[in-house]
mmCIF file of N, CA and C in Angstrom:
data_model
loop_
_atom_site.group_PDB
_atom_site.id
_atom_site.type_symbol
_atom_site.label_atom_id
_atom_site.label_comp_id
_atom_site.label_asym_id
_atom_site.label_seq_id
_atom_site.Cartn_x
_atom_site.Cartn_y
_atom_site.Cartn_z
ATOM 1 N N UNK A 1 26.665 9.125 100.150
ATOM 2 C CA UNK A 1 27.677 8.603 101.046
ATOM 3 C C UNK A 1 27.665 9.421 102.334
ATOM 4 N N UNK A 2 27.903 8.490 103.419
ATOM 5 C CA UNK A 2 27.484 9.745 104.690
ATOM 6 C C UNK A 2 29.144 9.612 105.262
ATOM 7 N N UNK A 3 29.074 10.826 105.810
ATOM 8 C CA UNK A 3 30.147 11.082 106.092
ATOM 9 C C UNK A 3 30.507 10.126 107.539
ATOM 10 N N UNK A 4 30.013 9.940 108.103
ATOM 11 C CA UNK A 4 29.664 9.321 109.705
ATOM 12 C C UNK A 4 28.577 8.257 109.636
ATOM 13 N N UNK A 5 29.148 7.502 109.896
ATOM 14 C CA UNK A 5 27.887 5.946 109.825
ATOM 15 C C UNK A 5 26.753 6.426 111.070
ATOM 16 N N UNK A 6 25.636 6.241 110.782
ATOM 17 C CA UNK A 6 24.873 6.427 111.539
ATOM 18 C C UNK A 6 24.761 5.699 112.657
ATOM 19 N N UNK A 7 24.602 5.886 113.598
ATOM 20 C CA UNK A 7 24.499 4.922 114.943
ATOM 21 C C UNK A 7 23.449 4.529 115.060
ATOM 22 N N UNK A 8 22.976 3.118 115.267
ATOM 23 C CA UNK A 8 21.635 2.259 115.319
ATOM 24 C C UNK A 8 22.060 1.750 116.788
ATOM 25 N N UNK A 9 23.315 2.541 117.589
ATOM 26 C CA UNK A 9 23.409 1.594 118.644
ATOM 27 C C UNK A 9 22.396 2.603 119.907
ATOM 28 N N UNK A 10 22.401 1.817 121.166
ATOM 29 C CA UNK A 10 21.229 2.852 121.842
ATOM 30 C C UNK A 10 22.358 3.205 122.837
ATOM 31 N N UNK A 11 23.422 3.269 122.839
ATOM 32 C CA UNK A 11 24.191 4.069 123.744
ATOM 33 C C UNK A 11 24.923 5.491 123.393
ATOM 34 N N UNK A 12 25.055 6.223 124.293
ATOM 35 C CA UNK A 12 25.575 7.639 123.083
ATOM 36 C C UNK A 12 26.337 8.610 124.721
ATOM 37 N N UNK A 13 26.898 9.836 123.843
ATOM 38 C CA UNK A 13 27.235 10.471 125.207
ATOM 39 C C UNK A 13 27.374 12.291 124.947
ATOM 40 N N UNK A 14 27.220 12.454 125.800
ATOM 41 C CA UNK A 14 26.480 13.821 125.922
ATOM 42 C C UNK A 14 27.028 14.603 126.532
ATOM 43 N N UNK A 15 28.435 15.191 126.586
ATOM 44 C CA UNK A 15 29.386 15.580 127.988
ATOM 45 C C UNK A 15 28.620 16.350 128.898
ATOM 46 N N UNK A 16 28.841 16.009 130.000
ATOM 47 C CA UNK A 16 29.409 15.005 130.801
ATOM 48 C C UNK A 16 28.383 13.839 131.497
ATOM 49 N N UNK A 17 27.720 13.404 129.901
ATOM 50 C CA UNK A 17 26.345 12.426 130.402
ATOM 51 C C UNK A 17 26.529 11.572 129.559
ATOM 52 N N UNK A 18 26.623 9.921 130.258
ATOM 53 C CA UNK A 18 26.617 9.161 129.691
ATOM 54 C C UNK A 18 25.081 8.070 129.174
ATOM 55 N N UNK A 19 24.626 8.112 128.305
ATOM 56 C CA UNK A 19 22.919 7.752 128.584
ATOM 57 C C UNK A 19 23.141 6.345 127.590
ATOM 58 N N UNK A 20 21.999 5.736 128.450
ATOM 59 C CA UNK A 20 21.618 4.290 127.195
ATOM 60 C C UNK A 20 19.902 4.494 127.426
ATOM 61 N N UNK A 21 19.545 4.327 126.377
ATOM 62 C CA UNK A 21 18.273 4.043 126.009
ATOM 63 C C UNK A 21 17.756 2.166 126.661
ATOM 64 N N UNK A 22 17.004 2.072 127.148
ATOM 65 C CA UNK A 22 17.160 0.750 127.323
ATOM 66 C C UNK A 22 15.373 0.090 126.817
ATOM 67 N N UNK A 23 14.489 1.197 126.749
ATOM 68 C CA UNK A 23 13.434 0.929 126.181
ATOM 69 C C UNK A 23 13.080 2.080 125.292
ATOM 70 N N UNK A 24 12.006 1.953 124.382
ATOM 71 C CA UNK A 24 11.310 3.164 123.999
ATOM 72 C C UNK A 24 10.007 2.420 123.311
ATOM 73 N N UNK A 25 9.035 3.229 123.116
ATOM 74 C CA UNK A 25 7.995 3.344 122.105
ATOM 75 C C UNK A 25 7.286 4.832 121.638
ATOM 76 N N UNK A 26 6.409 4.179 120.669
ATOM 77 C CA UNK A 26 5.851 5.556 119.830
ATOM 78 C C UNK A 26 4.551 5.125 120.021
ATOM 79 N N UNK A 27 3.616 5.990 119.903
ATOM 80 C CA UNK A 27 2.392 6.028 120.196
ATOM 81 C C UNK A 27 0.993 7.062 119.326
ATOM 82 N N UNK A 28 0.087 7.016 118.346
ATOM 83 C CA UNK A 28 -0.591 8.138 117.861
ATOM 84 C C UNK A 28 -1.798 8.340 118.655
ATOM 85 N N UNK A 29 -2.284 9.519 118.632
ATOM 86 C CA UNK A 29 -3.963 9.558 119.276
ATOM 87 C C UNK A 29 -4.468 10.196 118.348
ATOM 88 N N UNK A 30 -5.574 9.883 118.042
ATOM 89 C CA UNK A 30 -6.304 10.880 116.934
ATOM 90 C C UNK A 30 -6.668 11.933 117.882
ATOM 91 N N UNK A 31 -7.354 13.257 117.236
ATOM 92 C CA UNK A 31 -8.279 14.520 118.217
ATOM 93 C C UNK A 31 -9.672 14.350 117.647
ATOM 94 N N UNK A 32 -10.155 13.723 117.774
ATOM 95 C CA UNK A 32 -11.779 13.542 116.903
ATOM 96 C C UNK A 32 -12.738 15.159 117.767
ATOM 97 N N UNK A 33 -12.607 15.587 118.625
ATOM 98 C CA UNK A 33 -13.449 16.613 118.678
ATOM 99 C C UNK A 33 -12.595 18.155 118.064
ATOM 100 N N UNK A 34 -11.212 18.331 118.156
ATOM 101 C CA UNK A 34 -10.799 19.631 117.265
ATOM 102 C C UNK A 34 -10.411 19.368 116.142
ATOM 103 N N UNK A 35 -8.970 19.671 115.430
ATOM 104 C CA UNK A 35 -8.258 19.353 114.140
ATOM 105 C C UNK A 35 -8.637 17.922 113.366
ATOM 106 N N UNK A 36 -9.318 17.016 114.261
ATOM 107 C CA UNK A 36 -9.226 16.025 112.795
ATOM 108 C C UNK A 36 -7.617 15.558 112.526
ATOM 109 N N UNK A 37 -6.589 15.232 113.780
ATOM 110 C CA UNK A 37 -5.578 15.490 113.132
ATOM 111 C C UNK A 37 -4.817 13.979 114.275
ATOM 112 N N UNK A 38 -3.959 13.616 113.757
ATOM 113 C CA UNK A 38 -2.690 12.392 114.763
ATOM 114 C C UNK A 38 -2.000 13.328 115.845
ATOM 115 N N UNK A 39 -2.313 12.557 116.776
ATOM 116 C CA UNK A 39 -0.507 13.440 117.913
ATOM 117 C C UNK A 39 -0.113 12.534 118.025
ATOM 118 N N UNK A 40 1.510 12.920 118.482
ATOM 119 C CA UNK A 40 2.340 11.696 118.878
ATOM 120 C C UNK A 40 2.995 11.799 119.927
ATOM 121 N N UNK A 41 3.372 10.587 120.758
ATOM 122 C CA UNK A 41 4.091 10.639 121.927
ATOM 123 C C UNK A 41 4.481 9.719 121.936
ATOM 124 N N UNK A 42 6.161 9.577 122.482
ATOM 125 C CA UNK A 42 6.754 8.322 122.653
ATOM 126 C C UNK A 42 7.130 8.395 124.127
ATOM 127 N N UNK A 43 7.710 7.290 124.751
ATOM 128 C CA UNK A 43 8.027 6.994 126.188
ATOM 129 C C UNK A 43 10.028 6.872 125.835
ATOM 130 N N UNK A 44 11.267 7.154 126.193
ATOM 131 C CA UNK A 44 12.058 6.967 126.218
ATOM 132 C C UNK A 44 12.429 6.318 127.889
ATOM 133 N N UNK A 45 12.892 5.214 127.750
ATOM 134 C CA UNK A 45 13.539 4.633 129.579
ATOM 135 C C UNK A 45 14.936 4.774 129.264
ATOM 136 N N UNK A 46 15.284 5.351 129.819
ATOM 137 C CA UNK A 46 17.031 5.981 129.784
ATOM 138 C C UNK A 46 17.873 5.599 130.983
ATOM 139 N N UNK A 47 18.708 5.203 131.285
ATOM 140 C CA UNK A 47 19.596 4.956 132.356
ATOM 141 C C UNK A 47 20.612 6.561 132.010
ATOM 142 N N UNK A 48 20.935 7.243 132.654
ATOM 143 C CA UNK A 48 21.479 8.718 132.366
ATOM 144 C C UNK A 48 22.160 8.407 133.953
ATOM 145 N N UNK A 49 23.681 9.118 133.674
ATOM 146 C CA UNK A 49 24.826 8.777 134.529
ATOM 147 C C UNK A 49 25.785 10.287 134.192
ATOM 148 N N UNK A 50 25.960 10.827 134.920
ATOM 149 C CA UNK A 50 26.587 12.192 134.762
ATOM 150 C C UNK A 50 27.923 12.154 135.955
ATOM 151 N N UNK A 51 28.785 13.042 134.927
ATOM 152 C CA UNK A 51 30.176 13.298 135.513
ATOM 153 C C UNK A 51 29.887 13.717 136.663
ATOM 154 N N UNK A 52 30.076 13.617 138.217
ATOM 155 C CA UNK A 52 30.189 14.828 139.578
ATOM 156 C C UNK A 52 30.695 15.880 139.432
ATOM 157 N N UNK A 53 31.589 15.680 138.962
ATOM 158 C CA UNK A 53 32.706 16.966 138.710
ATOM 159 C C UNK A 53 32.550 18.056 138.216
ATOM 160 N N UNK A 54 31.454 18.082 136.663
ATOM 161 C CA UNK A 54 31.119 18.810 135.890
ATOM 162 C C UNK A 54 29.509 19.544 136.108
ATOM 163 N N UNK A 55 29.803 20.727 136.390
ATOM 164 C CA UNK A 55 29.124 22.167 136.478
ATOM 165 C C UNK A 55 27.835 22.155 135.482
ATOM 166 N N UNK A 56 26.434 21.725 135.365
ATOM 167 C CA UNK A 56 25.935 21.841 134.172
ATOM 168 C C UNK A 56 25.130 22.880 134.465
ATOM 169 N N UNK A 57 24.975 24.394 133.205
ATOM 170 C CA UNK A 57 23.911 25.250 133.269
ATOM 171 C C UNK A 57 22.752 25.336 131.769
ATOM 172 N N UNK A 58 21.913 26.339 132.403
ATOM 173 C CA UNK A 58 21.008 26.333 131.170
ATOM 174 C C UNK A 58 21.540 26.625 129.838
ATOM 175 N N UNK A 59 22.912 27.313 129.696
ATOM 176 C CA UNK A 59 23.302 27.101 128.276
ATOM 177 C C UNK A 59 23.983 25.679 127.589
ATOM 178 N N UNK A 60 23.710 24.549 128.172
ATOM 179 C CA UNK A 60 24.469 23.526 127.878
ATOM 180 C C UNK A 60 23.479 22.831 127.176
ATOM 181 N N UNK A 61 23.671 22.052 126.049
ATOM 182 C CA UNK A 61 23.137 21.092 125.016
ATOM 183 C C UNK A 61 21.935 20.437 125.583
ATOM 184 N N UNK A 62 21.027 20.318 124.566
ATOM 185 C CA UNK A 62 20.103 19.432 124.497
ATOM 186 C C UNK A 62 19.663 18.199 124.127
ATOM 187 N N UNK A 63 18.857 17.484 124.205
ATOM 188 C CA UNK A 63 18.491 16.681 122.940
ATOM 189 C C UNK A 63 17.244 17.034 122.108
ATOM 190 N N UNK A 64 17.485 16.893 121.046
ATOM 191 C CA UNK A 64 16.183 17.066 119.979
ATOM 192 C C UNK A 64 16.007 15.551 119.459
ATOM 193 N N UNK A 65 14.275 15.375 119.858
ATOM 194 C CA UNK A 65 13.806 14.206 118.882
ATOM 195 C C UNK A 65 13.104 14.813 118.010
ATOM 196 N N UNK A 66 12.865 13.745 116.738
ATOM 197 C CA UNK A 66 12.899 14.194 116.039
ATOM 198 C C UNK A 66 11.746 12.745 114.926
ATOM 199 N N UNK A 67 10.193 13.278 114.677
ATOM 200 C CA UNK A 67 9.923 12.228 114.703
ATOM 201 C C UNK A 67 9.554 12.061 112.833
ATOM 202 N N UNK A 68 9.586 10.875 112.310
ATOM 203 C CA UNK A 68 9.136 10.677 110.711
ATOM 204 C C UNK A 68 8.307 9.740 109.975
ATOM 205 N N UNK A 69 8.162 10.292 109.362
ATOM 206 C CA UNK A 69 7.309 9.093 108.852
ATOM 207 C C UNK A 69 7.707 7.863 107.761
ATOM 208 N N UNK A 70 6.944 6.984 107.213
ATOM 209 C CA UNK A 70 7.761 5.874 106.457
ATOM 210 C C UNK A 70 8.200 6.173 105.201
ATOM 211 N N UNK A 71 8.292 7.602 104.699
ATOM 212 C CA UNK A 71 8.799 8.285 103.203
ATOM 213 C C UNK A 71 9.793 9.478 104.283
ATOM 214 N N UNK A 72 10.096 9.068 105.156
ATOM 215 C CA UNK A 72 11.215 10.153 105.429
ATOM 216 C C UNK A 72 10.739 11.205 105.533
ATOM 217 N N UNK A 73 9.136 12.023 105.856
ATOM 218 C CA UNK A 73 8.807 13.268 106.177
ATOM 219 C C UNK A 73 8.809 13.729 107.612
ATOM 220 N N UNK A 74 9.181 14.984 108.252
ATOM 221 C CA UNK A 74 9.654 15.445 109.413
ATOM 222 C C UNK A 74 7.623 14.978 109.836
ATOM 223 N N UNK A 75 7.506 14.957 111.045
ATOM 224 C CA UNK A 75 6.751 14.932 111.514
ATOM 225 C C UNK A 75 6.127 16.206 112.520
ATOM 226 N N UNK A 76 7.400 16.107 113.487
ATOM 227 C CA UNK A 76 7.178 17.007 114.279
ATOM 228 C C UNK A 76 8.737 16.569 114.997
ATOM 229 N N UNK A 77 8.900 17.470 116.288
ATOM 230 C CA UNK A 77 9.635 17.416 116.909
ATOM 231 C C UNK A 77 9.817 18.282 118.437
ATOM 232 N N UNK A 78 10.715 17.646 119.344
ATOM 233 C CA UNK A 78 10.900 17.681 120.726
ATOM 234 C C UNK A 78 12.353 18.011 121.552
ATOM 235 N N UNK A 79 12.251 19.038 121.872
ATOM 236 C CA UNK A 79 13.894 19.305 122.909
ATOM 237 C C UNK A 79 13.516 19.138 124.219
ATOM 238 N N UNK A 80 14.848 18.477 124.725
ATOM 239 C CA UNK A 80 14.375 18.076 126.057
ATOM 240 C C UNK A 80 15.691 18.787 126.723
ATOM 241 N N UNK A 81 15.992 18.995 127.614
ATOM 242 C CA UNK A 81 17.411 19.605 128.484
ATOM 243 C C UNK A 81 17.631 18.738 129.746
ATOM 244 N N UNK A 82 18.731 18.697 130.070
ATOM 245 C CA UNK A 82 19.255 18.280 130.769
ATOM 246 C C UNK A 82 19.266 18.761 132.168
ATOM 247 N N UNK A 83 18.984 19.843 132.634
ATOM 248 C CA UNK A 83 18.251 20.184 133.660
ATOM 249 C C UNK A 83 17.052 21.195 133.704
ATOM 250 N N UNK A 84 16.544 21.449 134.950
ATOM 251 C CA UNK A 84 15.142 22.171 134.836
ATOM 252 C C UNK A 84 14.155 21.435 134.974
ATOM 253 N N UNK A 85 13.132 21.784 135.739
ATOM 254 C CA UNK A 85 11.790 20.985 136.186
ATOM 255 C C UNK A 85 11.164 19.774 134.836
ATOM 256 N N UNK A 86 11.595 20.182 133.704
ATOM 257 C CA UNK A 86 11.062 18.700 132.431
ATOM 258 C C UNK A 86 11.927 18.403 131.991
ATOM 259 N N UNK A 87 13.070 18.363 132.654
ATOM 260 C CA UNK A 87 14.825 17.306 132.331
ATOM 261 C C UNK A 87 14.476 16.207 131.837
ATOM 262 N N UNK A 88 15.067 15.819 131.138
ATOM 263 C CA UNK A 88 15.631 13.895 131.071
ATOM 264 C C UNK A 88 15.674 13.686 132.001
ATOM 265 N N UNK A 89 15.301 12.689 132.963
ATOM 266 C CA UNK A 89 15.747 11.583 134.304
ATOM 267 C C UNK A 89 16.210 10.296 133.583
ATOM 268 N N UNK A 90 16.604 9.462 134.590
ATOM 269 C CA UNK A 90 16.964 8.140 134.828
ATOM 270 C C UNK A 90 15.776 7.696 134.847
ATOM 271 N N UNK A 91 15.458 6.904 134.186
ATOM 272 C CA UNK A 91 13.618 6.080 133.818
ATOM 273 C C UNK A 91 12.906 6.384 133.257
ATOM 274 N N UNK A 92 11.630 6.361 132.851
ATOM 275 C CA UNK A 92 10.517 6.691 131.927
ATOM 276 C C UNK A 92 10.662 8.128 131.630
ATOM 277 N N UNK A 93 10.790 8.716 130.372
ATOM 278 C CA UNK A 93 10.583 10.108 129.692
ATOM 279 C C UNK A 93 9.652 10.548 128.701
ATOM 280 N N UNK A 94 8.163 10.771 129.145
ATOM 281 C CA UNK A 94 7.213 10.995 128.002
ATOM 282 C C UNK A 94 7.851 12.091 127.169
ATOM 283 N N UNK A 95 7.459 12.036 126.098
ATOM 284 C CA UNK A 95 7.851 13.229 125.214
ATOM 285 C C UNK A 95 6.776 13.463 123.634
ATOM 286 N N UNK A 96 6.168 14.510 124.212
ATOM 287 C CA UNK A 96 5.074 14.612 123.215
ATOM 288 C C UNK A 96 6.005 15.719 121.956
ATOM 289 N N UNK A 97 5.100 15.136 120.936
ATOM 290 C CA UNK A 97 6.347 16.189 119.516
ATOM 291 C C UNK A 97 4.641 17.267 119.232
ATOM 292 N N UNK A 98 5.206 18.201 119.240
ATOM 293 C CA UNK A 98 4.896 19.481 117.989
ATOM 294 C C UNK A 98 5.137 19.299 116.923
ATOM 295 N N UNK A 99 3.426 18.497 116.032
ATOM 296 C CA UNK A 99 3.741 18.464 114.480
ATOM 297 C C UNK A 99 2.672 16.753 114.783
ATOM 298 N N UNK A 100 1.783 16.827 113.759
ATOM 299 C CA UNK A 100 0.358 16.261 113.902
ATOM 300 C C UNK A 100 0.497 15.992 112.255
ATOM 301 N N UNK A 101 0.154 14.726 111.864
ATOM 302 C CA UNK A 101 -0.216 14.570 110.455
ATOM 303 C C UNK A 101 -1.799 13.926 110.402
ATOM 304 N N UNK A 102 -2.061 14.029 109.120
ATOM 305 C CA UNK A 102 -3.649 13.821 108.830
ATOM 306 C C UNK A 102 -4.310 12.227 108.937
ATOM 307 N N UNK A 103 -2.807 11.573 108.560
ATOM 308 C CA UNK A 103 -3.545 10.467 108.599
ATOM 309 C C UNK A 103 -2.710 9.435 109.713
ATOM 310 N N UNK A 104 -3.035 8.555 110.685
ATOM 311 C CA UNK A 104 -2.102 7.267 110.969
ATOM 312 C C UNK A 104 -0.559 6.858 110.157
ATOM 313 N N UNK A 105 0.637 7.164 110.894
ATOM 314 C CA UNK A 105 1.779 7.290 110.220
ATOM 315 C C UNK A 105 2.164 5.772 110.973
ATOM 316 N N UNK A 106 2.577 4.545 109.358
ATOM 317 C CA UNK A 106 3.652 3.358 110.186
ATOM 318 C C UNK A 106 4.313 3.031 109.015
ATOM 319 N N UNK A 107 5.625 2.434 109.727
ATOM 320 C CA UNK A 107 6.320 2.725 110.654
ATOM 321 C C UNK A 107 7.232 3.772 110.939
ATOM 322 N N UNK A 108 7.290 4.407 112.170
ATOM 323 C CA UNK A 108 7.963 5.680 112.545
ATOM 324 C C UNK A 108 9.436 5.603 112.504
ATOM 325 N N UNK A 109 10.006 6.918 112.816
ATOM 326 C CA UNK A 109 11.570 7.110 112.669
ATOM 327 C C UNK A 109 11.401 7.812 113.879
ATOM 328 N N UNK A 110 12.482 8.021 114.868
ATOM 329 C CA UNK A 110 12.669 8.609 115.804
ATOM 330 C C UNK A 110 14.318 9.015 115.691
ATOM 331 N N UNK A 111 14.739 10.048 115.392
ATOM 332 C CA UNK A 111 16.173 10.589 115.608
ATOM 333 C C UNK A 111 16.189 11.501 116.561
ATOM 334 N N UNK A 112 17.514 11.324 116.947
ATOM 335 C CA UNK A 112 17.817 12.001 118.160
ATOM 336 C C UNK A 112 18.997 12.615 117.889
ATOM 337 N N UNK A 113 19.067 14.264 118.470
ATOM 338 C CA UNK A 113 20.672 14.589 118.248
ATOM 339 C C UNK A 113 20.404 15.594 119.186
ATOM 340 N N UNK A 114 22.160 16.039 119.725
ATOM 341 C CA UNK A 114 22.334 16.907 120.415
ATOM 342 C C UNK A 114 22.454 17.810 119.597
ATOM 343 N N UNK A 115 21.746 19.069 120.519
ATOM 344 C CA UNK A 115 21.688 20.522 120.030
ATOM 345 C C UNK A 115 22.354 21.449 120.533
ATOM 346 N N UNK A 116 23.123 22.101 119.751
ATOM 347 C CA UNK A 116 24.272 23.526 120.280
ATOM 348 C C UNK A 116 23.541 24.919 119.965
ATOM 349 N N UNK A 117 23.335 26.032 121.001
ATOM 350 C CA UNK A 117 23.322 26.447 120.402
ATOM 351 C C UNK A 117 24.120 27.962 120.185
ATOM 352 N N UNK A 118 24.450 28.055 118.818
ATOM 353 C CA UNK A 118 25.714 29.071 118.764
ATOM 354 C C UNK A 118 24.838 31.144 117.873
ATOM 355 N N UNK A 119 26.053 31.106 117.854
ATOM 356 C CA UNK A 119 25.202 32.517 117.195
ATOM 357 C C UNK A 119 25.065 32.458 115.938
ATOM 358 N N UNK A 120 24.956 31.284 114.968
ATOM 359 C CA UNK A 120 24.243 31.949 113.866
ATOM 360 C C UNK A 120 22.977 30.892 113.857
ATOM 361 N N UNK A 121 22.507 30.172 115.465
ATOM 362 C CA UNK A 121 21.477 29.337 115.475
ATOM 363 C C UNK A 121 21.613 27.786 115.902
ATOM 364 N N UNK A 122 21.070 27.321 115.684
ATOM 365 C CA UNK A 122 21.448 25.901 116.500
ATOM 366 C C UNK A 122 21.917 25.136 115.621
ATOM 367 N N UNK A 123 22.910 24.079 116.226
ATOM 368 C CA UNK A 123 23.786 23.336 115.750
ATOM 369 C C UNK A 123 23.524 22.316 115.954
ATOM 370 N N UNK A 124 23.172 20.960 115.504
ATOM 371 C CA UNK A 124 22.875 19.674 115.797
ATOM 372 C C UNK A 124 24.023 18.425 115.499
ATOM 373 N N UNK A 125 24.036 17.156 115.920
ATOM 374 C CA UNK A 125 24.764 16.466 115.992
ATOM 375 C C UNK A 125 24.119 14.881 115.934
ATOM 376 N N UNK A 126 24.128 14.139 115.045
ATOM 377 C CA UNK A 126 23.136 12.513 114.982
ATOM 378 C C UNK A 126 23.574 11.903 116.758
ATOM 379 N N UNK A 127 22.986 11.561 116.969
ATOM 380 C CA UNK A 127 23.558 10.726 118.384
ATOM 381 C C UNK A 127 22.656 9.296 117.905
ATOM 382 N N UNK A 128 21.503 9.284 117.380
ATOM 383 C CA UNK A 128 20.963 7.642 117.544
ATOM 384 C C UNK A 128 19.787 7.895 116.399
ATOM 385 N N UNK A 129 19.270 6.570 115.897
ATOM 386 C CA UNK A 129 17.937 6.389 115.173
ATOM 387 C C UNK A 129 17.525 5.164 115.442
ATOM 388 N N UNK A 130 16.097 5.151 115.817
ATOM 389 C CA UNK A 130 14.858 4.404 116.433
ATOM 390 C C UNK A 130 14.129 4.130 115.558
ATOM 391 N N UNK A 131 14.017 3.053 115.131
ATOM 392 C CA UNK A 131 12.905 2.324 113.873
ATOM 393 C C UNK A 131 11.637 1.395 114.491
ATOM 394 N N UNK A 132 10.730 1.485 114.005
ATOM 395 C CA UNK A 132 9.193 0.929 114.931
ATOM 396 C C UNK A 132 9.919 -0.497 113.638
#
């Protein structure tokens, strides 16, 4: 029983950022000349709308994706921040994950949650899930 229904919706909010997903995909490449191994990268198109008012610095939340496979195994995964030269923008967001499996993974899971982080380590939060 989950405590919090999961959100399948693509809108979510992020203080003081309001974001909708309005496209995405997932993508594998094999490495045929090193590891023998899958990478993955998905594209997120985001419409992202932020408070004026509100002050944002490098200690403020992230997002973590978070990618799986069709038995529910972690794949790999991706933090992105909200400011700094490889921010989230408004439009296309490549985002390559750390974490390669051996063989062609379908269909994928993509979760997303905001990340805190406090002193005994980071704190996460569901914000959305992405099904191929």
């Amino acid at each position: 029983m989950e405590l919090q229904p999961v959100s399948t919706n693509d809108q979510f909010n992020v203080y003081p950022f309001s974001i909708k997903v309005t496209d995405w995909d997932v993508s594998g490449n094999f490495n045929k000349m090193g590891t023998l191994e899958y990478m993955y990268k998905t594209k997120f198109f985001l419409d992202i709308k932020r408070d004026e008012q509100v002050q944002v610095d490098q200690n403020f939340s992230r997002l973590r994706f978070e990618l799986y496979d069709s038995v529910d195994r972690l794949i790999g995964t991706s933090d992105k921040s909200f400011i700094g030269p490889s921010r989230l923008v408004t439009g296309e967001n490549n985002i390559q994950f750390t974490g390669t499996s051996e063989q062609f993974e379908h269909p994928l899971t993509i979760r997303v949650y905001e990340v805190f982080t406090t002193a005994g380590g980071d704190a996460k939060r569901l914000l959305g899930v992405f099904k191929q």
